[in-house]
PDB file of C-alpha atoms in Angstrom:
ATOM      1  CA  UNK A   1     -63.432  84.462  99.759  1.00  0.00           C
ATOM      2  CA  UNK A   2     -63.279  83.906  95.988  1.00  0.00           C
ATOM      3  CA  UNK A   3     -65.775  81.347  94.735  1.00  0.00           C
ATOM      4  CA  UNK A   4     -64.409  78.780  92.305  1.00  0.00           C
ATOM      5  CA  UNK A   5     -67.960  77.953  91.210  1.00  0.00           C
ATOM      6  CA  UNK A   6     -67.014  74.444  90.154  1.00  0.00           C
ATOM      7  CA  UNK A   7     -70.017  73.142  92.117  1.00  0.00           C
ATOM      8  CA  UNK A   8     -72.826  75.377  90.858  1.00  0.00           C
ATOM      9  CA  UNK A   9     -74.396  72.598  88.755  1.00  0.00           C
ATOM     10  CA  UNK A  10     -73.888  69.687  91.135  1.00  0.00           C
ATOM     11  CA  UNK A  11     -76.769  68.254  93.050  1.00  0.00           C
ATOM     12  CA  UNK A  12     -77.286  65.375  95.458  1.00  0.00           C
ATOM     13  CA  UNK A  13     -80.336  63.151  95.266  1.00  0.00           C
ATOM     14  CA  UNK A  14     -81.315  59.891  96.936  1.00  0.00           C
ATOM     15  CA  UNK A  15     -83.449  58.444  94.147  1.00  0.00           C
ATOM     16  CA  UNK A  16     -81.356  55.381  93.173  1.00  0.00           C
ATOM     17  CA  UNK A  17     -80.458  56.937  89.800  1.00  0.00           C
ATOM     18  CA  UNK A  18     -77.225  58.577  88.756  1.00  0.00           C
ATOM     19  CA  UNK A  19     -75.572  57.502  91.989  1.00  0.00           C
ATOM     20  CA  UNK A  20     -71.934  58.382  92.337  1.00  0.00           C
ATOM     21  CA  UNK A  21     -69.524  56.122  94.158  1.00  0.00           C
ATOM     22  CA  UNK A  22     -67.110  58.087  96.306  1.00  0.00           C
ATOM     23  CA  UNK A  23     -69.624  60.927  96.642  1.00  0.00           C
ATOM     24  CA  UNK A  24     -67.808  62.006  99.809  1.00  0.00           C
ATOM     25  CA  UNK A  25     -65.121  63.533  97.633  1.00  0.00           C
ATOM     26  CA  UNK A  26     -67.593  66.234  96.596  1.00  0.00           C
ATOM     27  CA  UNK A  27     -68.135  67.070 100.261  1.00  0.00           C
ATOM     28  CA  UNK A  28     -64.382  67.164 100.883  1.00  0.00           C
ATOM     29  CA  UNK A  29     -63.862  69.558  97.972  1.00  0.00           C
ATOM     30  CA  UNK A  30     -66.769  71.805  98.966  1.00  0.00           C
ATOM     31  CA  UNK A  31     -65.676  71.966 102.598  1.00  0.00           C
ATOM     32  CA  UNK A  32     -62.150  72.961 101.573  1.00  0.00           C
ATOM     33  CA  UNK A  33     -63.549  75.755  99.396  1.00  0.00           C
ATOM     34  CA  UNK A  34     -66.315  76.929 101.754  1.00  0.00           C
ATOM     35  CA  UNK A  35     -64.119  77.070 104.851  1.00  0.00           C
ATOM     36  CA  UNK A  36     -61.453  79.055 103.021  1.00  0.00           C
ATOM     37  CA  UNK A  37     -58.842  76.294 103.171  1.00  0.00           C
ATOM     38  CA  UNK A  38     -58.207  76.307  99.415  1.00  0.00           C
ATOM     39  CA  UNK A  39     -57.665  80.073  99.334  1.00  0.00           C
ATOM     40  CA  UNK A  40     -55.567  80.077 102.520  1.00  0.00           C
ATOM     41  CA  UNK A  41     -53.326  77.309 101.166  1.00  0.00           C
ATOM     42  CA  UNK A  42     -52.831  79.294  97.967  1.00  0.00           C
ATOM     43  CA  UNK A  43     -51.568  82.225 100.048  1.00  0.00           C
ATOM     44  CA  UNK A  44     -49.263  80.000 102.118  1.00  0.00           C
ATOM     45  CA  UNK A  45     -47.619  78.315  99.136  1.00  0.00           C
ATOM     46  CA  UNK A  46     -45.157  79.890  96.699  1.00  0.00           C
ATOM     47  CA  UNK A  47     -46.910  81.862  93.972  1.00  0.00           C
ATOM     48  CA  UNK A  48     -45.970  82.560  90.402  1.00  0.00           C
ATOM     49  CA  UNK A  49     -46.991  85.083  87.800  1.00  0.00           C
ATOM     50  CA  UNK A  50     -46.752  83.312  84.448  1.00  0.00           C
ATOM     51  CA  UNK A  51     -49.770  82.829  82.176  1.00  0.00           C
ATOM     52  CA  UNK A  52     -49.903  79.077  82.864  1.00  0.00           C
ATOM     53  CA  UNK A  53     -49.451  79.344  86.622  1.00  0.00           C
ATOM     54  CA  UNK A  54     -51.863  77.127  88.533  1.00  0.00           C
ATOM     55  CA  UNK A  55     -53.109  77.806  92.045  1.00  0.00           C
ATOM     56  CA  UNK A  56     -51.070  75.616  94.403  1.00  0.00           C
ATOM     57  CA  UNK A  57     -53.777  75.633  97.083  1.00  0.00           C
ATOM     58  CA  UNK A  58     -56.223  74.200  94.593  1.00  0.00           C
ATOM     59  CA  UNK A  59     -53.573  71.683  93.535  1.00  0.00           C
ATOM     60  CA  UNK A  60     -53.160  70.408  97.104  1.00  0.00           C
ATOM     61  CA  UNK A  61     -56.914  70.184  97.671  1.00  0.00           C
ATOM     62  CA  UNK A  62     -57.283  68.350  94.368  1.00  0.00           C
ATOM     63  CA  UNK A  63     -54.496  65.973  95.400  1.00  0.00           C
ATOM     64  CA  UNK A  64     -56.233  65.273  98.730  1.00  0.00           C
ATOM     65  CA  UNK A  65     -59.456  64.520  96.837  1.00  0.00           C
ATOM     66  CA  UNK A  66     -57.605  62.233  94.429  1.00  0.00           C
ATOM     67  CA  UNK A  67     -56.051  60.349  97.344  1.00  0.00           C
ATOM     68  CA  UNK A  68     -59.530  59.913  98.797  1.00  0.00           C
ATOM     69  CA  UNK A  69     -60.609  58.475  95.438  1.00  0.00           C
ATOM     70  CA  UNK A  70     -57.752  55.973  95.564  1.00  0.00           C
ATOM     71  CA  UNK A  71     -54.841  57.650  93.788  1.00  0.00           C
ATOM     72  CA  UNK A  72     -51.495  56.325  94.957  1.00  0.00           C
ATOM     73  CA  UNK A  73     -49.268  58.658  92.928  1.00  0.00           C
ATOM     74  CA  UNK A  74     -49.465  62.003  91.143  1.00  0.00           C
ATOM     75  CA  UNK A  75     -50.029  60.452  87.714  1.00  0.00           C
ATOM     76  CA  UNK A  76     -53.099  58.624  89.026  1.00  0.00           C
ATOM     77  CA  UNK A  77     -54.223  61.883  90.644  1.00  0.00           C
ATOM     78  CA  UNK A  78     -54.017  63.635  87.277  1.00  0.00           C
ATOM     79  CA  UNK A  79     -55.936  60.823  85.556  1.00  0.00           C
ATOM     80  CA  UNK A  80     -58.695  60.859  88.184  1.00  0.00           C
ATOM     81  CA  UNK A  81     -59.289  64.538  87.488  1.00  0.00           C
ATOM     82  CA  UNK A  82     -60.261  63.701  83.917  1.00  0.00           C
ATOM     83  CA  UNK A  83     -62.671  61.025  85.145  1.00  0.00           C
ATOM     84  CA  UNK A  84     -64.157  63.457  87.673  1.00  0.00           C
ATOM     85  CA  UNK A  85     -64.326  66.388  85.235  1.00  0.00           C
ATOM     86  CA  UNK A  86     -67.292  68.074  86.957  1.00  0.00           C
ATOM     87  CA  UNK A  87     -65.385  68.127  90.237  1.00  0.00           C
ATOM     88  CA  UNK A  88     -62.124  69.273  88.618  1.00  0.00           C
ATOM     89  CA  UNK A  89     -63.119  71.415  85.620  1.00  0.00           C
ATOM     90  CA  UNK A  90     -59.512  72.553  85.055  1.00  0.00           C
ATOM     91  CA  UNK A  91     -57.337  69.480  85.666  1.00  0.00           C
ATOM     92  CA  UNK A  92     -53.888  70.055  87.106  1.00  0.00           C
ATOM     93  CA  UNK A  93     -51.037  68.174  85.460  1.00  0.00           C
ATOM     94  CA  UNK A  94     -48.898  65.668  87.301  1.00  0.00           C
ATOM     95  CA  UNK A  95     -45.852  67.889  86.730  1.00  0.00           C
ATOM     96  CA  UNK A  96     -47.631  70.832  88.392  1.00  0.00           C
ATOM     97  CA  UNK A  97     -48.595  68.595  91.307  1.00  0.00           C
ATOM     98  CA  UNK A  98     -44.962  67.511  91.650  1.00  0.00           C
ATOM     99  CA  UNK A  99     -43.777  71.139  91.630  1.00  0.00           C
ATOM    100  CA  UNK A 100     -46.373  72.059  94.250  1.00  0.00           C
ATOM    101  CA  UNK A 101     -45.156  69.258  96.513  1.00  0.00           C
ATOM    102  CA  UNK A 102     -41.486  70.025  95.894  1.00  0.00           C
ATOM    103  CA  UNK A 103     -42.074  73.642  96.937  1.00  0.00           C
ATOM    104  CA  UNK A 104     -43.054  72.547 100.444  1.00  0.00           C
ATOM    105  CA  UNK A 105     -39.837  72.999 102.390  1.00  0.00           C
ATOM    106  CA  UNK A 106     -39.574  73.651 106.140  1.00  0.00           C
ATOM    107  CA  UNK A 107     -40.821  77.269 106.173  1.00  0.00           C
ATOM    108  CA  UNK A 108     -43.648  76.529 103.709  1.00  0.00           C
ATOM    109  CA  UNK A 109     -44.683  73.458 105.712  1.00  0.00           C
ATOM    110  CA  UNK A 110     -44.841  75.648 108.834  1.00  0.00           C
ATOM    111  CA  UNK A 111     -47.112  78.132 106.999  1.00  0.00           C
ATOM    112  CA  UNK A 112     -49.342  75.282 105.790  1.00  0.00           C
ATOM    113  CA  UNK A 113     -49.590  73.983 109.361  1.00  0.00           C
ATOM    114  CA  UNK A 114     -50.598  77.455 110.615  1.00  0.00           C
ATOM    115  CA  UNK A 115     -53.247  77.672 107.877  1.00  0.00           C
ATOM    116  CA  UNK A 116     -54.564  74.243 108.771  1.00  0.00           C
ATOM    117  CA  UNK A 117     -54.758  75.144 112.460  1.00  0.00           C
ATOM    118  CA  UNK A 118     -56.517  78.450 111.719  1.00  0.00           C
ATOM    119  CA  UNK A 119     -59.109  76.810 109.476  1.00  0.00           C
ATOM    120  CA  UNK A 120     -59.652  74.073 112.062  1.00  0.00           C
ATOM    121  CA  UNK A 121     -60.382  76.766 114.696  1.00  0.00           C
ATOM    122  CA  UNK A 122     -62.846  78.442 112.327  1.00  0.00           C
ATOM    123  CA  UNK A 123     -64.659  75.181 111.657  1.00  0.00           C
ATOM    124  CA  UNK A 124     -64.880  74.214 115.344  1.00  0.00           C
ATOM    125  CA  UNK A 125     -66.163  77.692 116.167  1.00  0.00           C
ATOM    126  CA  UNK A 126     -68.823  77.412 113.469  1.00  0.00           C
ATOM    127  CA  UNK A 127     -69.865  74.010 114.804  1.00  0.00           C
ATOM    128  CA  UNK A 128     -69.952  75.228 118.413  1.00  0.00           C
ATOM    129  CA  UNK A 129     -72.190  78.147 117.432  1.00  0.00           C
ATOM    130  CA  UNK A 130     -74.646  75.935 115.532  1.00  0.00           C
ATOM    131  CA  UNK A 131     -78.068  76.086 117.201  1.00  0.00           C
ATOM    132  CA  UNK A 132     -79.325  72.767 118.510  1.00  0.00           C
ATOM    133  CA  UNK A 133     -75.957  71.051 118.366  1.00  0.00           C
ATOM    134  CA  UNK A 134     -75.681  68.087 116.031  1.00  0.00           C
ATOM    135  CA  UNK A 135     -78.894  67.086 114.198  1.00  0.00           C
ATOM    136  CA  UNK A 136     -78.237  63.330 114.457  1.00  0.00           C
ATOM    137  CA  UNK A 137     -77.268  61.014 111.630  1.00  0.00           C
ATOM    138  CA  UNK A 138     -76.079  57.545 110.719  1.00  0.00           C
ATOM    139  CA  UNK A 139     -72.825  56.994 108.913  1.00  0.00           C
ATOM    140  CA  UNK A 140     -70.564  54.024 108.239  1.00  0.00           C
ATOM    141  CA  UNK A 141     -72.653  51.697 110.376  1.00  0.00           C
ATOM    142  CA  UNK A 142     -72.624  53.993 113.400  1.00  0.00           C
ATOM    143  CA  UNK A 143     -74.772  56.814 114.637  1.00  0.00           C
ATOM    144  CA  UNK A 144     -74.374  60.241 116.166  1.00  0.00           C
ATOM    145  CA  UNK A 145     -77.358  61.008 118.396  1.00  0.00           C
ATOM    146  CA  UNK A 146     -79.301  64.222 117.938  1.00  0.00           C
ATOM    147  CA  UNK A 147     -78.339  66.948 120.373  1.00  0.00           C
ATOM    148  CA  UNK A 148     -74.760  65.746 120.776  1.00  0.00           C
ATOM    149  CA  UNK A 149     -72.651  68.732 121.649  1.00  0.00           C
ATOM    150  CA  UNK A 150     -69.963  69.637 119.151  1.00  0.00           C
ATOM    151  CA  UNK A 151     -67.737  70.831 121.946  1.00  0.00           C
ATOM    152  CA  UNK A 152     -67.833  67.496 123.777  1.00  0.00           C
ATOM    153  CA  UNK A 153     -66.715  65.697 120.609  1.00  0.00           C
ATOM    154  CA  UNK A 154     -63.939  68.108 119.724  1.00  0.00           C
ATOM    155  CA  UNK A 155     -60.542  66.407 119.523  1.00  0.00           C
ATOM    156  CA  UNK A 156     -57.951  67.697 121.946  1.00  0.00           C
TER     157      UNK A 156
END
């Protein structure tokens, strides 16, 4: 798996300084990269060879992150990349995002679905093999008790 290394200088602290709203977007981006989703999407989508060609897998992951941050269209997605420069060091233009979306016809959508299913299996396998099951945490006003089995919580 090729590392994009966009995250090598990011850090997370709980010291009430330099807090970032929407910090979950960093986790979303890292998970997509670490699980191989970004790379697998790039292989599933049409590829080009020109000097300005942008990775379409990265474009879709960036778009998903932008939607999480509140973007409601591709222009807003492009603008959010400039605001979140450390997360998106090489912003992708709205026209490139449009072309990436337009390239998703029936056969490409089927390949993307297969990629998504394969990565989901990888992630669930990694979670199932984790020693000690879930460590326990609180999130969004709820809790997940320590020792909860990943397998018992797996969606069907």
